[in-house]
Coordinates of C-alpha atoms and ligand atoms in Angstrom, one line a residue:
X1 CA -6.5 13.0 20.7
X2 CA -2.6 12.2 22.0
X3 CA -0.5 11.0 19.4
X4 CA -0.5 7.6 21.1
X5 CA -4.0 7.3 20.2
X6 CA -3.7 7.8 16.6
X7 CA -4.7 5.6 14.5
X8 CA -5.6 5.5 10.6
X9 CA -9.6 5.3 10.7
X10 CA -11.0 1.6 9.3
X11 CA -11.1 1.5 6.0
X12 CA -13.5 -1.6 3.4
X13 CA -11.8 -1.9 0.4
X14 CA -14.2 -3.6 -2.2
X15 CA -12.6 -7.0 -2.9
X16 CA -13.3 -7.7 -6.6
X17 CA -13.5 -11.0 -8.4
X18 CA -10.1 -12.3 -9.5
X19 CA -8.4 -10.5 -6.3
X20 CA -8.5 -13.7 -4.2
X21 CA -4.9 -14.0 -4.5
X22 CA -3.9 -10.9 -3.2
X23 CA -6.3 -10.8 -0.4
X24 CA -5.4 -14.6 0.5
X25 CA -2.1 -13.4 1.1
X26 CA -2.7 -10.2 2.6
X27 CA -4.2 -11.7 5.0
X28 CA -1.3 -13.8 5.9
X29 CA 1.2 -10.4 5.7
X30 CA 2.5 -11.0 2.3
X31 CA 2.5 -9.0 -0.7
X32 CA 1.9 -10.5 -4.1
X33 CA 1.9 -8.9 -7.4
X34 CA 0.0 -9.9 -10.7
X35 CA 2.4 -9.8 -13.3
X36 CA 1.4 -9.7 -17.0
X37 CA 1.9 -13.5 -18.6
X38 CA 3.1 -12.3 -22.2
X39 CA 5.9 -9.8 -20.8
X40 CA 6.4 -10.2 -16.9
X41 CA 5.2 -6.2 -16.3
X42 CA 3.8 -6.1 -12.5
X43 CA 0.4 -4.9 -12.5
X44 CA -0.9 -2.4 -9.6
X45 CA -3.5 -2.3 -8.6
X46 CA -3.8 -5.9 -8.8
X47 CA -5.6 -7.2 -11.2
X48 CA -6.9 -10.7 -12.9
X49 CA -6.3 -9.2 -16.8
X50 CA -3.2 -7.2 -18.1
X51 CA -5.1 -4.1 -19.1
X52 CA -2.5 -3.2 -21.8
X53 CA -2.6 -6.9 -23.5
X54 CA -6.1 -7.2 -23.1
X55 CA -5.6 -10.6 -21.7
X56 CA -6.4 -12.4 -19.0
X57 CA -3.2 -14.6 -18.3
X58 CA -1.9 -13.2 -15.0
X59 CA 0.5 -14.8 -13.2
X60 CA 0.6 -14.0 -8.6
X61 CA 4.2 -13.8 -7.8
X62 CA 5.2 -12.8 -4.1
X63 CA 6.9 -9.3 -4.3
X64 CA 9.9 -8.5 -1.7
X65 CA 8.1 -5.7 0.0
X66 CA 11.0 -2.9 -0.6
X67 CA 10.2 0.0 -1.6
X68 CA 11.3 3.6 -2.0
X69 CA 9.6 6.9 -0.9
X70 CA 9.0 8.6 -4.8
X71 CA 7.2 11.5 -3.4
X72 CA 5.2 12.3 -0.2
X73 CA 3.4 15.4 1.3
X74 CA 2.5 15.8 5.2
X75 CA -1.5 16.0 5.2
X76 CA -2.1 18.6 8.3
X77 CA -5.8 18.7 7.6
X78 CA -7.7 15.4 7.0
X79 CA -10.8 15.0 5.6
X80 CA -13.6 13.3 7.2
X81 CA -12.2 10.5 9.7
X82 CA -9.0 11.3 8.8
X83 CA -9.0 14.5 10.4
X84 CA -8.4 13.1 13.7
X85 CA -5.7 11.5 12.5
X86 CA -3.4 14.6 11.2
X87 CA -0.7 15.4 10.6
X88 CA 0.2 12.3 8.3
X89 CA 2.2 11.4 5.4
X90 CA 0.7 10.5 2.2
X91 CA 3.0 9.2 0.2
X92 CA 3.7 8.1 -3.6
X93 CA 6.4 4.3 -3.0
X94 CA 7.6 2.6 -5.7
X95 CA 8.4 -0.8 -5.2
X96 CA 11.5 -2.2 -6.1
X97 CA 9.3 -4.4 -8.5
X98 CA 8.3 -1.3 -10.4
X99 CA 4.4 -0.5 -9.6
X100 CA 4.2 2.7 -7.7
X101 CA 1.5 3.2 -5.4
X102 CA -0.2 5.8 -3.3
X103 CA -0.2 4.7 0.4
X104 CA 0.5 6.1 4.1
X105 CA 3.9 5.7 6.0
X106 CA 3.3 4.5 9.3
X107 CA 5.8 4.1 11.9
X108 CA 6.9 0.7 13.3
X109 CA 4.3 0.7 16.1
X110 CA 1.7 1.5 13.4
X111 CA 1.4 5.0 14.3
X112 CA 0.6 7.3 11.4
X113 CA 4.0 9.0 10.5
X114 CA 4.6 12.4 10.0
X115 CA 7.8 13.0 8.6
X116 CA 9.1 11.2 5.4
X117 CA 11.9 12.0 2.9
X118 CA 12.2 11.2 -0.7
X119 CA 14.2 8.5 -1.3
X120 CA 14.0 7.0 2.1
X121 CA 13.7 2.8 2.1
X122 CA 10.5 1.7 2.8
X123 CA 9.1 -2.0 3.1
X124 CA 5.4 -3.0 3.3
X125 CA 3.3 -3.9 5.9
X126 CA -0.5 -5.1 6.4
X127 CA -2.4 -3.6 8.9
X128 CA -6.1 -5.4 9.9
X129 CA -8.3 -2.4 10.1
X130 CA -12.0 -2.8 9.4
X131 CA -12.5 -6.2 7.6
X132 CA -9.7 -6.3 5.4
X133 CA -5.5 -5.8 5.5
X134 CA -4.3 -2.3 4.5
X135 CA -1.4 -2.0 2.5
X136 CA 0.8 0.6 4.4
X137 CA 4.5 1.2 4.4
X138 CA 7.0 1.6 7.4
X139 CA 10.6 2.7 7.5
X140 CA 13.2 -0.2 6.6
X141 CA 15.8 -0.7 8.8
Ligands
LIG201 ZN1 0.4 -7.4 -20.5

């Protein structure tokens, strides 16, 4: 496989009750966070309920995509369908709203990237693969 060809495999996410939301604008490119009604805290992974307050008053709020690179590691062995796709980065962001998330980097074509940095700006991107949009992250500019 060149490195043109590259691609992450397709992935289903299982789209939970309460998510339509997120996935509603996923779908459209944007990224929306739950955030907790009785103190603000942005939930990840999304959810319906504020597992802390045990309550279900959650408010969607559109989140500005920026992000930084908390920590990363370059996968040269994939498991399963994602070793076709090595060498990648797996990497830990933290969006500027506070949740940090697990994810891929990608490079501005969509390309699996394989170098990253800690540190380094970030800024989300969806990415129709299978049925649904994949979170990923690319480099901001
Ligand atoms: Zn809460």
């Amino acid at each position: 496989m060149t490195s043109a060809e590259r691609r992450f495999p397709d992935v289903d996410p299982p789209v939970e009750p309460g998510l339509e939301p997120y996935w509603e604008a996923a779908t459209e490119g944007r990224l929306v966070l739950s955030r907790c009604a009785e103190d603000g805290a942005a939930l990840w992974p999304p959810r319906p309920f504020c597992p802390r307050h045990a309550s279900a008053g959650v408010r969607w709020e559109p989140a500005g995509g920026g992000a930084e690179v908390y920590s990363y590691t370059v996968v040269h062995r994939g498991e399963g369908a994602f070793a076709a796709v090595a060498p990648y980065v797996l990497a830990y962001v933290q969006l500027d709203e506070g949740p940090r998330m697990l994810t891929n980097l990608v490079t501005s074509d969509g390309r699996p990237a394989t170098e990253a940095s800690i540190g380094q700006r970030v800024v989300a991107r969806f990415e129709q693969q299978g049925k649904l949009p994949v979170l990923r992250f690319t480099q901001s500019h």
